[in-house]
Coordinates of C-alpha atoms in Angstrom, one line a residue:
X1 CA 9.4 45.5 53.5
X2 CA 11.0 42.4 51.8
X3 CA 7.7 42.0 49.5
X4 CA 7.2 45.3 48.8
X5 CA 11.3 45.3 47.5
X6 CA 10.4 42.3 45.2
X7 CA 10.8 42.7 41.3
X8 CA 7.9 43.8 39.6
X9 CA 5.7 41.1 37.5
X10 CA 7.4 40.1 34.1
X11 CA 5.5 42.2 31.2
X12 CA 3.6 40.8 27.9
X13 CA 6.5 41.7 25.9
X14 CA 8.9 38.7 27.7
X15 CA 11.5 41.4 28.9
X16 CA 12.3 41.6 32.2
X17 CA 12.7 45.0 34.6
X18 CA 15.7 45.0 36.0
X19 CA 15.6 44.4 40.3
X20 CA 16.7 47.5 42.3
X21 CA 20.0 46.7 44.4
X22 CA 17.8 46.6 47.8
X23 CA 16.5 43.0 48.5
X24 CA 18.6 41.7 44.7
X25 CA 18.4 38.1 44.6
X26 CA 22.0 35.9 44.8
X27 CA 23.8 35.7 42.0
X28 CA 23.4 32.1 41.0
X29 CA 19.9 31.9 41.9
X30 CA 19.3 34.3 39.1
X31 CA 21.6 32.7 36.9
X32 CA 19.5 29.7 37.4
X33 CA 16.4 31.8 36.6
X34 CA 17.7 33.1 33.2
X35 CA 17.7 29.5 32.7
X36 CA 14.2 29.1 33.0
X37 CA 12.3 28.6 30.1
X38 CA 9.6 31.6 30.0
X39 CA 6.2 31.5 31.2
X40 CA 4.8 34.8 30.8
X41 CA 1.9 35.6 28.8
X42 CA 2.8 34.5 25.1
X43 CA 2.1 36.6 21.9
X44 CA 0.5 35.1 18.9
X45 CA 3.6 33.8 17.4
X46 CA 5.2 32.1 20.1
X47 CA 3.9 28.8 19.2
X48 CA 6.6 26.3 20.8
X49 CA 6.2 28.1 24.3
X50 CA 2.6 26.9 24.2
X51 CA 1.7 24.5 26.7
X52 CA 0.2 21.5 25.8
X53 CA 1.1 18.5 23.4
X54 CA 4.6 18.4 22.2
X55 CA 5.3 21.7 22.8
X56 CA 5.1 21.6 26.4
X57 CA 6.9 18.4 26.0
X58 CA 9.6 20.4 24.0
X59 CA 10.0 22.5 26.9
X60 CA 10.2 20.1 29.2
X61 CA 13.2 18.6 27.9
X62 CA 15.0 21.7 27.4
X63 CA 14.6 22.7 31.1
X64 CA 15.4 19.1 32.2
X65 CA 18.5 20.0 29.9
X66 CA 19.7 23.4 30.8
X67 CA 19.4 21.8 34.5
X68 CA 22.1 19.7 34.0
X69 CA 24.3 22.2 32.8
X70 CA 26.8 23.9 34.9
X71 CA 26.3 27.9 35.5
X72 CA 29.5 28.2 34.3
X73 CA 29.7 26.3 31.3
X74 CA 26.2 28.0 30.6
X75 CA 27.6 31.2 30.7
X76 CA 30.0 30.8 28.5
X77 CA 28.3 29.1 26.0
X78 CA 26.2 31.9 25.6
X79 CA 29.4 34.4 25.7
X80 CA 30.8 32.0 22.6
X81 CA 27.1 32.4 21.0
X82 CA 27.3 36.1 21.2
X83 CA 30.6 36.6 19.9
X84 CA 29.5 34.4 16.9
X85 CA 26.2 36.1 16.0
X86 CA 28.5 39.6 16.1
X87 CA 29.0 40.8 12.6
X88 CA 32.5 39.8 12.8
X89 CA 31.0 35.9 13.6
X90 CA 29.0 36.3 10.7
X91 CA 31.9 37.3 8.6
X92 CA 34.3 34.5 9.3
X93 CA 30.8 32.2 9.1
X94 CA 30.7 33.7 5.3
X95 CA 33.9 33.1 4.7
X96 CA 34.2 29.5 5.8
X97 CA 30.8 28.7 4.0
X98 CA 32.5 29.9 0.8
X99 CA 35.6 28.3 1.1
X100 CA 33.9 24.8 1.4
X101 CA 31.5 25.5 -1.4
X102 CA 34.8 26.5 -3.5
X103 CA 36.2 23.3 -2.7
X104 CA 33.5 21.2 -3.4
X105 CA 32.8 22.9 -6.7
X106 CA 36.4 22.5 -7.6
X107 CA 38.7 19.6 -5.9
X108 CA 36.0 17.5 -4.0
X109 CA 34.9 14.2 -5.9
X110 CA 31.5 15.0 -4.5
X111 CA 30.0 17.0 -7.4
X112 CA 29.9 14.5 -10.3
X113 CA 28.5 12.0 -7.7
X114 CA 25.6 14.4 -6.9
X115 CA 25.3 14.6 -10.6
X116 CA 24.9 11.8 -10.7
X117 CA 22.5 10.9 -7.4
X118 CA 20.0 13.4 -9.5
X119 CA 19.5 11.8 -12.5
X120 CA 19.3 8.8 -11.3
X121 CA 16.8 10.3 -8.4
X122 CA 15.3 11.9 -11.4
X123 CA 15.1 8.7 -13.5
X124 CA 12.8 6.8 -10.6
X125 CA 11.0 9.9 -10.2
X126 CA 9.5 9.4 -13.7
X127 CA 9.4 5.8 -13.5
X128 CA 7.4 5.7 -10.6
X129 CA 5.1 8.6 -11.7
X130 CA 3.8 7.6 -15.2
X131 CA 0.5 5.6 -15.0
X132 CA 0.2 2.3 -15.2
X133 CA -2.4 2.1 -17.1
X134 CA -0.8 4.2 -20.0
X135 CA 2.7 4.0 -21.1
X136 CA 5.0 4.9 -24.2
X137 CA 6.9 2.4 -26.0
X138 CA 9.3 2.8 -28.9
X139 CA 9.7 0.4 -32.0
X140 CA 12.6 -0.8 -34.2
X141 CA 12.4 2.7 -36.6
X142 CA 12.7 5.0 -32.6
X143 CA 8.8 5.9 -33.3
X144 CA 6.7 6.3 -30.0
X145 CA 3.8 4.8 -29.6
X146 CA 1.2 5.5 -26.2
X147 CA 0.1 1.9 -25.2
X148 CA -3.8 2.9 -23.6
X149 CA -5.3 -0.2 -24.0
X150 CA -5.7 -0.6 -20.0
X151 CA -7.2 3.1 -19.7
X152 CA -9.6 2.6 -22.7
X153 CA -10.6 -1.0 -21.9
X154 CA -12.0 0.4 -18.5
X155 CA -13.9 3.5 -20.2
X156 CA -15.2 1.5 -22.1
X157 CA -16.8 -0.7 -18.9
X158 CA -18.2 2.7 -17.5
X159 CA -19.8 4.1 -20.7
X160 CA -21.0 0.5 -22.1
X161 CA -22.4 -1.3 -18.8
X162 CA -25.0 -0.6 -16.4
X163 CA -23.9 0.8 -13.4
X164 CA -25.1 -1.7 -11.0
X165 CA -22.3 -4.2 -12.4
X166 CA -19.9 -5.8 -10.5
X167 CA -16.5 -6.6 -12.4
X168 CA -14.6 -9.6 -11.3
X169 CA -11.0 -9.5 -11.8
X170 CA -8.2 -10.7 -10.0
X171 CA -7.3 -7.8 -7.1
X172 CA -4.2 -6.6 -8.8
X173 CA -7.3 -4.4 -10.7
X174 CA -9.8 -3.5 -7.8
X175 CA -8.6 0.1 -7.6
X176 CA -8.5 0.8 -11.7
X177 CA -11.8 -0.9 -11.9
X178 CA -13.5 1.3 -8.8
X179 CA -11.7 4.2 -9.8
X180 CA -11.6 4.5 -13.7
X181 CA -14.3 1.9 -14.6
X182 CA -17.0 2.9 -11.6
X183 CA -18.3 -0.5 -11.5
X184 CA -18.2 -2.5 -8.1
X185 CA -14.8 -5.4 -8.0
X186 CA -15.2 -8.1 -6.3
X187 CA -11.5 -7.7 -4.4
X188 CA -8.9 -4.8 -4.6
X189 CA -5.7 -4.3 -3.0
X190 CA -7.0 -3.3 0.4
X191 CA -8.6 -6.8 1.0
X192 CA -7.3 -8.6 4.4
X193 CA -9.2 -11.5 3.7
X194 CA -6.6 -13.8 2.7
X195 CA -9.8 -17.0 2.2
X196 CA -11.4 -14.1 -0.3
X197 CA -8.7 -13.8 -2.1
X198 CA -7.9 -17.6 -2.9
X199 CA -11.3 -18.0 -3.3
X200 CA -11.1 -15.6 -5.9
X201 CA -7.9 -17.5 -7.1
X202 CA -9.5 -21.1 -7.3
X203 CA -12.4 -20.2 -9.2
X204 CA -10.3 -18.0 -12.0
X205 CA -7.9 -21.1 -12.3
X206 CA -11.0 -23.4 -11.9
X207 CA -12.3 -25.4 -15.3
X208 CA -14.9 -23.1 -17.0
X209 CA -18.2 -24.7 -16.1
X210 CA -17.1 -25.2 -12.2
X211 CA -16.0 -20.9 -12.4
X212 CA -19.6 -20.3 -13.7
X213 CA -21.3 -22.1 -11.7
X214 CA -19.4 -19.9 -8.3
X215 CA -19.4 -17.0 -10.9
X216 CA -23.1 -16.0 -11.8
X217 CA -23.6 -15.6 -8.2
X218 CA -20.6 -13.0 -8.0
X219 CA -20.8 -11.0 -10.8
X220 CA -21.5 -9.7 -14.0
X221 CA -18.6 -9.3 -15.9
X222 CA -14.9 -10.5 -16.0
X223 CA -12.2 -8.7 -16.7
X224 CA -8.7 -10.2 -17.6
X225 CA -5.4 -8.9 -19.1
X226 CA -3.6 -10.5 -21.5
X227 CA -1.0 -10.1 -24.2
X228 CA 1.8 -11.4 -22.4
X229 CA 4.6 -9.3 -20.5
X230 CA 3.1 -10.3 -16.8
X231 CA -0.5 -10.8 -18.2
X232 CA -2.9 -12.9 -16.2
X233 CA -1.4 -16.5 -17.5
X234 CA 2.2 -15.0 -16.1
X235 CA 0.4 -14.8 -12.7
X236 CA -2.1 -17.4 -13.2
X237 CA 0.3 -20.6 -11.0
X238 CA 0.2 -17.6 -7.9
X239 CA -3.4 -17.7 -8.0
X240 CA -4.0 -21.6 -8.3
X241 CA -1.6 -21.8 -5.0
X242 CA -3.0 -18.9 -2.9
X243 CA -6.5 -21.1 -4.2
X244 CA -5.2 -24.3 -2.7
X245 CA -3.8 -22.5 0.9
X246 CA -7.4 -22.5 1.5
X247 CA -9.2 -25.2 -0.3
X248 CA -6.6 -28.0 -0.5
X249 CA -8.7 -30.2 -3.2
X250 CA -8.0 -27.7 -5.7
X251 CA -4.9 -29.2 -5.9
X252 CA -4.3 -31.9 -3.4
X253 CA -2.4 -32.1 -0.8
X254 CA -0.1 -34.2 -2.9
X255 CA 1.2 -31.2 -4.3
X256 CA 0.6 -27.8 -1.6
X257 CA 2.6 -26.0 -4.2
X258 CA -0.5 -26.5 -6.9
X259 CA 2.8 -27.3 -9.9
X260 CA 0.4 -29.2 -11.5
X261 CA -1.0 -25.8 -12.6
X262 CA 1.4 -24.2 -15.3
X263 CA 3.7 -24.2 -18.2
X264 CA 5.8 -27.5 -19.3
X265 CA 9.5 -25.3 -20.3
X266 CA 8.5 -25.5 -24.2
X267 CA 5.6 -22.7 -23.4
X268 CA 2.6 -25.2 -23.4
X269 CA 0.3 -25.2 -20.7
X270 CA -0.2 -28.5 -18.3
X271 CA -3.7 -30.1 -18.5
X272 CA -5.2 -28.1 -15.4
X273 CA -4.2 -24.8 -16.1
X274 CA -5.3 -25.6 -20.3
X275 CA -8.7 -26.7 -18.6
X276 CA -9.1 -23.3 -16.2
X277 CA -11.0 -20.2 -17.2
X278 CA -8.5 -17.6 -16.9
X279 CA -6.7 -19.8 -19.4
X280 CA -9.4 -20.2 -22.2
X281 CA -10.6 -16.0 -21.3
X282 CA -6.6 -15.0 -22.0
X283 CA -6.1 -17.0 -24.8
X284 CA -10.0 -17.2 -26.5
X285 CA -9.3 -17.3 -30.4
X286 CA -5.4 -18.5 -30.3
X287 CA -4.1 -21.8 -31.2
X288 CA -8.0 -23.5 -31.5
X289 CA -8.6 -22.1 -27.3
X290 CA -12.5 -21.1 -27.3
X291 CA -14.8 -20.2 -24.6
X292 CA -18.3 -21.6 -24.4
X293 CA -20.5 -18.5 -25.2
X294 CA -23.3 -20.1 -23.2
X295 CA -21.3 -19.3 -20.1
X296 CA -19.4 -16.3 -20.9
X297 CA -19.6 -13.7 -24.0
X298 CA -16.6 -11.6 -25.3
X299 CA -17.9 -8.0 -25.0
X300 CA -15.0 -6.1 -25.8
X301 CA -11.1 -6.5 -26.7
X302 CA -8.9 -3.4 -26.7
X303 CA -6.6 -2.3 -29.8
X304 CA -3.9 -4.5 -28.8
X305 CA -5.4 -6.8 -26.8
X306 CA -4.1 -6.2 -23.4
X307 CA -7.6 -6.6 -22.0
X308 CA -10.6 -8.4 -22.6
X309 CA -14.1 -8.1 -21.1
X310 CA -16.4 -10.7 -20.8
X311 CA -20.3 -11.0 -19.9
X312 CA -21.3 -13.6 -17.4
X313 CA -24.4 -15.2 -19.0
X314 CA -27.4 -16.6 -16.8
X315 CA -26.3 -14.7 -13.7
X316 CA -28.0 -15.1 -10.7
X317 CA -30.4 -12.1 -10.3
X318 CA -31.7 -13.6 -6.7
X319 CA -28.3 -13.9 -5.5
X320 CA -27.6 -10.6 -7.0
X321 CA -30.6 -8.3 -4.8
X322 CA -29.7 -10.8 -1.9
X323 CA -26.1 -9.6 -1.9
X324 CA -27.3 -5.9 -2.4
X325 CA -30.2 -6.3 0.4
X326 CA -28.6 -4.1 3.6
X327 CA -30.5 -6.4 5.8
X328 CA -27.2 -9.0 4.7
X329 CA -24.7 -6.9 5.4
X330 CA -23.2 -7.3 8.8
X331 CA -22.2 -3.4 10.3
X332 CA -19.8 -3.1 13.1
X333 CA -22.2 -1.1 14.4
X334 CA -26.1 0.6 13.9
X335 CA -25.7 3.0 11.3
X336 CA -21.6 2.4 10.9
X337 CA -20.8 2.9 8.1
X338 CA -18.0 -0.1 8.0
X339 CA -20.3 -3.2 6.6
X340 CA -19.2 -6.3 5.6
X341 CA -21.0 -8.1 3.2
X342 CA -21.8 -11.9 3.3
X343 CA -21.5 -14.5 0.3
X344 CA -25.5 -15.4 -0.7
X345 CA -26.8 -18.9 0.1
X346 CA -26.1 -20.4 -3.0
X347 CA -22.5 -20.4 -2.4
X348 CA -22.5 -22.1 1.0
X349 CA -21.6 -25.4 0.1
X350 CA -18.3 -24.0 -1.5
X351 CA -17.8 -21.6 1.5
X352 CA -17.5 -24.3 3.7
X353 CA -15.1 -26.4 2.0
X354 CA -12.6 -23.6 2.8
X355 CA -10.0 -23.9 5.4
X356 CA -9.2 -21.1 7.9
X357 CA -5.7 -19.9 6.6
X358 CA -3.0 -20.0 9.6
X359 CA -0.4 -17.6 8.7
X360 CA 3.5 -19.3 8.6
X361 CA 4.5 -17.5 11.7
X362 CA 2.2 -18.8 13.6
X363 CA 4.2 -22.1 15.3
X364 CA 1.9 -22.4 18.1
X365 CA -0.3 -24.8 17.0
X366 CA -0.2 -28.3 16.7
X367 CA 0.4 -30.1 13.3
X368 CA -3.5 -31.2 13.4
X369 CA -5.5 -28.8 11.6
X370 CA -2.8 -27.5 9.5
X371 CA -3.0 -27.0 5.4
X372 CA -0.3 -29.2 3.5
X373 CA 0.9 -26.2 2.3
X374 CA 1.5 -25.0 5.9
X375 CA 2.9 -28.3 6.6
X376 CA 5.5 -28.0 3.9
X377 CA 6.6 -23.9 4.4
X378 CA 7.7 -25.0 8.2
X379 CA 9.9 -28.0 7.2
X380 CA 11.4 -26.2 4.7
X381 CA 12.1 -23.2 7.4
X382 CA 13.5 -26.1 9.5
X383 CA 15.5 -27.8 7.0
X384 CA 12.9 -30.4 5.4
X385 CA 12.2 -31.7 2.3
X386 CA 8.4 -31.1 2.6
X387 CA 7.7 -34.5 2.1
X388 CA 7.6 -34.7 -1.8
X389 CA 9.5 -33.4 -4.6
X390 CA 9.3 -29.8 -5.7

C-alpha cells in the first residue's frame, strides 16, 4: 500500500504532480527535496543541467551550497526573490536604476572620467591596430605622408626572388618575411632556441668575410632595416651580446657585456661594430662604408631606405639540398609533422664552439661551466661588481 501511495514519476516538462495527502512525505524532507537540483529528463535548452564537464561540476557546487543553507533561511530567500520579481519589485528596481543613472549623468565626477577612459582606450586601440609595416607620418606644412617602405620592400622579395630562397634577417622579421615575403627566415619570433638566435646575432655583428663564410651555407639573401629610428644599428650591441652568451670569443670574456661593440657618445661607431656586416649592409654608400660585392650584392633599396636587400654571392648549393634533404631533418616522430632541422656539415666547426646557454635562474650549478656573462648577471643579483668595469 505504501508504494502504490508514492508520487507519481516527475514528467519531461520538470513540473512536478502534486503528492495526494495519504502517505505525504514530512515537511522538511520535501523542503530538502525542492532543494534538489533537477534530474529529470532535460529539454534541448537546458544546457547547464547537463551532466558532464563543468556543468555537472556547476551543479555540484550549487547542491553542495543549498546544503548548507538552513530551510529556513532558504525559504525566505525565495519569499524575498518572489516579492522582488512581482511587478511592484520591478517598479521600485526601475526606479532605483534611474535614479543612479540621473546621478551619475548629473552630480557624480564619474562621467568626464569615463570620457575620458574611452578616448584614451580608443587612442591605444588605434595604436596597437595599425600595421607595422605601414604607417602615416606628418611633415612641418601638417601634409600626411604613408611610410610603406617595409610592406613594399617584402613584395618586392616575393615577386623578384625564386621561391626556394631563404631570407636571413634578424628574428624581429621572421613573421613579415614568412608571411608577406613567402620566402623561408632563418629565425622568427617563435624560436626557443636561445644558441640559434645568438648564433644568428654573432655572425650579423661578425666582420663581413667571417658572416659569409657562416652565411652561404644559410641563405640566400639578407635583409636589414635601416634609416635610423630603432633600425638594425639601434639594435645591433643586443645582438653582439645575445652572440657572446653563447660563443664567449666573440667578445671575450673580458667584456660578457660585448661594449666593445657600439657607438663612442659623438655617434661614431667603435672599431668592431665599424668592421661587422650588419654595420657596412645598414650603412653601404654613407660616409665612404661599402660592401664587397664579391660577397654580398645590393638588390633592392626601398623609396626611403628603410630596408635594403641583399644577395649572398657563391652560396653553398650542397649545403643548400643538404639542409632541404628530409632524410636531415630529425621528426619527433614517423610521419610527425614537427621536424627539426639540423645545421649542414660545413658549419660544424662553428657549431661546436657554442656553449650551452644556462638560463640566470638557474643557481644550481656550480661556477664551472658557467659563461662570463652568467658569471657576471649573478654577482650583480648578489651585490657584485662583476669583476670589471661596466
Amino acid at each position: 500500500e505504501k508504494a502504490k501511495e508514492k508520487a507519481a514519476p516527475t514528467p519531461s516538462g520538470g513540473k512536478k504532480n502534486k503528492v495526494k495527502d495519504m502517505g505525504k512525505t514530512p515537511p522538511k524532507i520535501a523542503k530538502k527535496k525542492a532543494n534538489k537540483v533537477q534530474t529529470a529528463q532535460l529539454q534541448e535548452w537546458e544546457n547547464e543541467h547537463r551532466p558532464g564537464g563543468a556543468a555537472e561540476m556547476k551543479q555540484f557546487v550549487k547542491q553542495a551550497v543549498l546544503d548548507l543553507i538552513p530551510e529556513e533561511q532558504m525559504e525566505s530567500y525565495k519569499e524575498a526573490r518572489t516579492a522582488f520579481d512581482s511587478p511592484q519589485g520591478i517598479l521600485i528596481r526601475a526606479g532605483v536604476s534611474a535614479i543612479i543613472i540621473l546621478y551619475i549623468l548629473t552630480l557624480s565626477p564619474l562621467l568626464p572620467r569615463i570620457g575620458t577612459f574611452v578616448r584614451h582606450a580608443d587612442n591605444v586601440a588605434h595604436s596597437l591596430s595599425n600595421p607595422q609595416v605601414v604607417y602615416s607620418v606628418r611633415d612641418r606644412s601638417g601634409r600626411t605622408h604613408i611610410i610603406d617602405d617595409y610592406l613594399k620592400g617584402y613584395q618586392w622579395i616575393d615577386q623578384n626572388t625564386p621561391k626556394d630562397s631563404r631570407v636571413m634577417a634578424w628574428w624581429d622579421y621572421g613573421y613579415q618575411i614568412t608571411g608577406i615575403a613567402k620566402r623561408v627566415s632563418i629565425a622568427d619570433g617563435n624560436t626557443w632556441n636561445h644558441e640559434h638566435i645568438a648564433t644568428l646575432g654573432r655572425t650579423l655583428t661578425s666582420p663581413e668575410k667571417k658572416a659569409h663564410n657562416v652565411i652561404r651555407h644559410l641563405a640566400d639573401y639578407v635583409l636589414v632595416w635601416a634609416g635610423g629610428n630603432g633600425d638594425d644599428l639601434a639594435k645591433s650591441p643586443h645582438l653582439a651580446r645575445i652572440g657572446n652568451s653563447v660563443f664567449p670569443d666573440h667578445c671575450g670574456d673580458d667584456d660578457p657585456k660585448c661594449m666593445k661593440f657600439g657607438f663612442y657618445s659623438e655617434g661614431k661607431p667603435t672599431p668592431m661594430m665599424a668592421k661587422s656586416l650588419l654595420y657596412k649592409l645598414v650603412a653601404n654608400g654613407e660616409n665612404g662604408v661599402t660592401v664587397n660585392p664579391s660577397l654580398f650584392k645590393e638588390v633592392h633599396t626601398t623609396k626611403n631606405g628603410l630596408m635594403r636587400v641583399y644577395q649572398v654571392m657563391n652560396v653553398s648549393q650542397e649545403s643548400k639540398e643538404w639542409i632541404a634533404d628530409p632524410k636531415n631533418k630529425i621528426c619527433d616522430a614517423p610521419g610527425s609533422w614537427y621536424c627539426v632541422g639540423q645545421y649542414p656539415p660545413a658549419l660544424e666547426k662553428l657549431i661546436a664552439k657554442r656553449k650551452n646557454f644556462a638560463q640566470l635562474e638557474d643557481f644550481n650549478k656550480g661556477t664551472e661551466g658557467k659563461s662570463a656573462y652568467t658569471r657576471m648577471i649573478e654577482q650583480e643579483r648578489a651585490g657584485g661588481r662583476g669583476g670589471h668595469e661596466l
